[in-house]
Amino acid sequence: MSQSLTALRPVAERDHPVLSELRQDVVLQRMLLGAAEPITEPVADWLTRRAAAGWIRTVANAADTCLGYVQLFDRHDNNRTAWFGICLAAQARGRGHGRAATLQTLEIARTEMNLRKVSLKVRADNPASRLYSGLGFRAVGTQRAEYDDGATLHDVVIMEYLFDGRSAA
């Protein structure tokens, strides 16, 4: 999948049904360290909060169909850092969209936001951790028994990407 087949664009109202479905998918949210119960907050309210606290974009395919979202949040202007998050619909996973969207987000973080570091948290058993490692994120620590999904305590890995080239081990 080439990066040109995956686009990041501002979230549109037509994306709300897909975003709502992703937010209500409890299994997915638990994998993403999200809510352990269904989220009932309207998507528009959530987007207003997310936009005020950071940067969020729709991940779309070549047909401009919403596949999910990507975000940079908890931005610290003095330190020039932010946290990264991505959520894709099941049919978009494993097709290169996550990789392309992550690379595009990193480029925006570096060139448009002038960030020097992007961090993320990922459940230790989430296959996406391999993607992040392959893109140059470096694991810098593990929070033991950090995330409680209601049935199990999961380890969470903290990873970072430094734009000065020191990320890759």
mmCIF file of C-alpha atoms in Angstrom, residues 15-144:
data_model
loop_
_atom_site.group_PDB
_atom_site.id
_atom_site.type_symbol
_atom_site.label_atom_id
_atom_site.label_comp_id
_atom_site.label_asym_id
_atom_site.label_seq_id
_atom_site.Cartn_x
_atom_site.Cartn_y
_atom_site.Cartn_z
ATOM 1 C CA ASP A 15 -17.094 10.625 9.282
ATOM 2 C CA HIS A 16 -19.096 10.662 12.521
ATOM 3 C CA PRO A 17 -20.843 7.281 12.028
ATOM 4 C CA VAL A 18 -17.513 5.467 11.547
ATOM 5 C CA LEU A 19 -15.893 7.316 14.446
ATOM 6 C CA SER A 20 -18.882 6.558 16.646
ATOM 7 C CA GLU A 21 -18.678 2.868 15.760
ATOM 8 C CA LEU A 22 -14.957 2.805 16.597
ATOM 9 C CA ARG A 23 -15.547 4.533 19.918
ATOM 10 C CA GLN A 24 -18.341 2.100 20.830
ATOM 11 C CA ASP A 25 -16.290 -1.011 19.982
ATOM 12 C CA VAL A 26 -15.346 -2.091 23.506
ATOM 13 C CA VAL A 27 -12.861 -4.765 22.388
ATOM 14 C CA LEU A 28 -11.047 -2.227 20.206
ATOM 15 C CA GLN A 29 -11.120 0.472 22.884
ATOM 16 C CA ARG A 30 -9.645 -1.936 25.406
ATOM 17 C CA MET A 31 -6.796 -2.750 23.010
ATOM 18 C CA LEU A 32 -6.208 1.007 22.620
ATOM 19 C CA LEU A 33 -6.146 1.613 26.387
ATOM 20 C CA GLY A 34 -9.525 3.300 26.095
ATOM 21 C CA ALA A 35 -12.837 2.902 27.825
ATOM 22 C CA ALA A 36 -13.636 -0.517 29.250
ATOM 23 C CA GLU A 37 -17.354 0.175 28.712
ATOM 24 C CA PRO A 38 -19.247 1.475 25.637
ATOM 25 C CA ILE A 39 -18.758 5.205 25.042
ATOM 26 C CA THR A 40 -22.041 7.091 24.772
ATOM 27 C CA GLU A 41 -20.684 10.637 24.432
ATOM 28 C CA PRO A 42 -21.730 12.153 21.070
ATOM 29 C CA VAL A 43 -18.886 12.163 18.534
ATOM 30 C CA ALA A 44 -19.279 15.919 17.962
ATOM 31 C CA ASP A 45 -18.668 16.604 21.675
ATOM 32 C CA TRP A 46 -15.642 14.300 21.720
ATOM 33 C CA LEU A 47 -14.196 15.972 18.604
ATOM 34 C CA THR A 48 -14.632 19.406 20.146
ATOM 35 C CA ARG A 49 -12.685 18.267 23.208
ATOM 36 C CA ARG A 50 -9.974 16.556 21.141
ATOM 37 C CA ALA A 51 -9.520 19.542 18.820
ATOM 38 C CA ALA A 52 -9.206 21.914 21.788
ATOM 39 C CA ALA A 53 -6.572 19.679 23.408
ATOM 40 C CA GLY A 54 -4.565 18.802 20.316
ATOM 41 C CA TRP A 55 -4.714 17.817 16.674
ATOM 42 C CA ILE A 56 -7.001 15.168 15.162
ATOM 43 C CA ARG A 57 -7.482 14.062 11.553
ATOM 44 C CA THR A 58 -9.515 11.499 9.684
ATOM 45 C CA VAL A 59 -7.540 8.685 8.078
ATOM 46 C CA ALA A 60 -9.114 8.174 4.647
ATOM 47 C CA ASN A 61 -8.479 5.882 1.705
ATOM 48 C CA ALA A 62 -8.144 6.843 -1.976
ATOM 49 C CA ALA A 63 -11.967 6.999 -2.260
ATOM 50 C CA ASP A 64 -12.012 9.460 0.685
ATOM 51 C CA THR A 65 -13.790 6.942 2.930
ATOM 52 C CA CYS A 66 -13.161 7.360 6.640
ATOM 53 C CA LEU A 67 -11.019 4.499 7.962
ATOM 54 C CA GLY A 68 -10.439 5.932 11.425
ATOM 55 C CA TYR A 69 -8.519 8.752 13.008
ATOM 56 C CA VAL A 70 -5.077 9.830 14.111
ATOM 57 C CA GLN A 71 -4.248 12.354 16.796
ATOM 58 C CA LEU A 72 -1.506 14.263 18.555
ATOM 59 C CA PHE A 73 -2.485 15.357 22.035
ATOM 60 C CA ASP A 74 -1.094 16.712 25.299
ATOM 61 C CA ARG A 75 1.264 18.856 23.281
ATOM 62 C CA HIS A 76 3.917 20.620 25.329
ATOM 63 C CA ASP A 77 5.077 23.688 23.418
ATOM 64 C CA ASN A 78 8.168 24.427 25.536
ATOM 65 C CA ASN A 79 9.441 20.848 25.319
ATOM 66 C CA ARG A 80 8.148 20.472 21.749
ATOM 67 C CA THR A 81 6.604 17.086 22.499
ATOM 68 C CA ALA A 82 3.205 15.427 22.046
ATOM 69 C CA TRP A 83 1.496 12.054 22.442
ATOM 70 C CA PHE A 84 0.367 10.053 19.413
ATOM 71 C CA GLY A 85 -2.733 7.913 18.956
ATOM 72 C CA ILE A 86 -4.330 6.090 16.046
ATOM 73 C CA CYS A 87 -7.509 4.069 15.677
ATOM 74 C CA LEU A 88 -8.495 2.238 12.487
ATOM 75 C CA ALA A 89 -11.555 0.230 11.505
ATOM 76 C CA ALA A 90 -10.995 -3.533 11.256
ATOM 77 C CA GLN A 91 -11.181 -3.553 7.441
ATOM 78 C CA ALA A 92 -8.372 -0.964 7.255
ATOM 79 C CA ARG A 93 -5.900 -2.792 9.495
ATOM 80 C CA GLY A 94 -3.060 -4.781 7.970
ATOM 81 C CA ARG A 95 -3.354 -2.936 4.651
ATOM 82 C CA GLY A 96 -0.687 -0.262 5.146
ATOM 83 C CA HIS A 97 -3.026 2.541 6.201
ATOM 84 C CA GLY A 98 -1.732 2.621 9.786
ATOM 85 C CA ARG A 99 1.847 2.806 8.609
ATOM 86 C CA ALA A 100 1.095 5.529 6.081
ATOM 87 C CA ALA A 101 -1.008 7.559 8.512
ATOM 88 C CA THR A 102 1.662 7.304 11.210
ATOM 89 C CA LEU A 103 4.413 8.419 8.810
ATOM 90 C CA GLN A 104 2.279 11.340 7.602
ATOM 91 C CA THR A 105 1.522 12.351 11.191
ATOM 92 C CA LEU A 106 5.197 12.228 12.120
ATOM 93 C CA GLU A 107 6.022 14.447 9.147
ATOM 94 C CA ILE A 108 3.357 16.975 10.184
ATOM 95 C CA ALA A 109 4.614 16.855 13.779
ATOM 96 C CA ARG A 110 8.160 17.599 12.602
ATOM 97 C CA THR A 111 7.562 20.154 9.851
ATOM 98 C CA GLU A 112 4.333 21.947 10.773
ATOM 99 C CA MET A 113 4.317 21.638 14.561
ATOM 100 C CA ASN A 114 8.088 21.806 15.038
ATOM 101 C CA LEU A 115 8.001 18.946 17.524
ATOM 102 C CA ARG A 116 11.227 17.219 18.506
ATOM 103 C CA LYS A 117 9.628 14.106 20.015
ATOM 104 C CA VAL A 118 6.400 12.118 19.730
ATOM 105 C CA SER A 119 5.532 9.511 22.363
ATOM 106 C CA LEU A 120 2.900 6.809 22.551
ATOM 107 C CA LYS A 121 1.573 4.162 24.888
ATOM 108 C CA VAL A 122 0.645 0.732 23.559
ATOM 109 C CA ARG A 123 -0.608 -2.351 25.308
ATOM 110 C CA ALA A 124 2.237 -4.865 25.387
ATOM 111 C CA ASP A 125 0.100 -7.463 23.577
ATOM 112 C CA ASN A 126 -1.035 -5.084 20.806
ATOM 113 C CA PRO A 127 0.450 -6.157 17.433
ATOM 114 C CA ALA A 128 0.772 -2.465 16.500
ATOM 115 C CA SER A 129 3.883 -2.291 18.694
ATOM 116 C CA ARG A 130 5.782 -4.085 15.902
ATOM 117 C CA LEU A 131 4.651 -1.424 13.428
ATOM 118 C CA TYR A 132 5.850 1.360 15.710
ATOM 119 C CA SER A 133 9.228 -0.313 16.225
ATOM 120 C CA GLY A 134 9.589 -0.753 12.466
ATOM 121 C CA LEU A 135 8.958 2.969 11.963
ATOM 122 C CA GLY A 136 11.689 3.966 14.402
ATOM 123 C CA PHE A 137 9.828 4.315 17.692
ATOM 124 C CA ARG A 138 11.944 3.075 20.589
ATOM 125 C CA ALA A 139 10.556 1.406 23.690
ATOM 126 C CA VAL A 140 11.699 3.418 26.702
ATOM 127 C CA GLY A 141 9.800 1.683 29.472
ATOM 128 C CA THR A 142 7.051 -0.662 30.549
ATOM 129 C CA GLN A 143 4.331 0.145 33.022
ATOM 130 C CA ARG A 144 3.513 -3.176 34.689
#
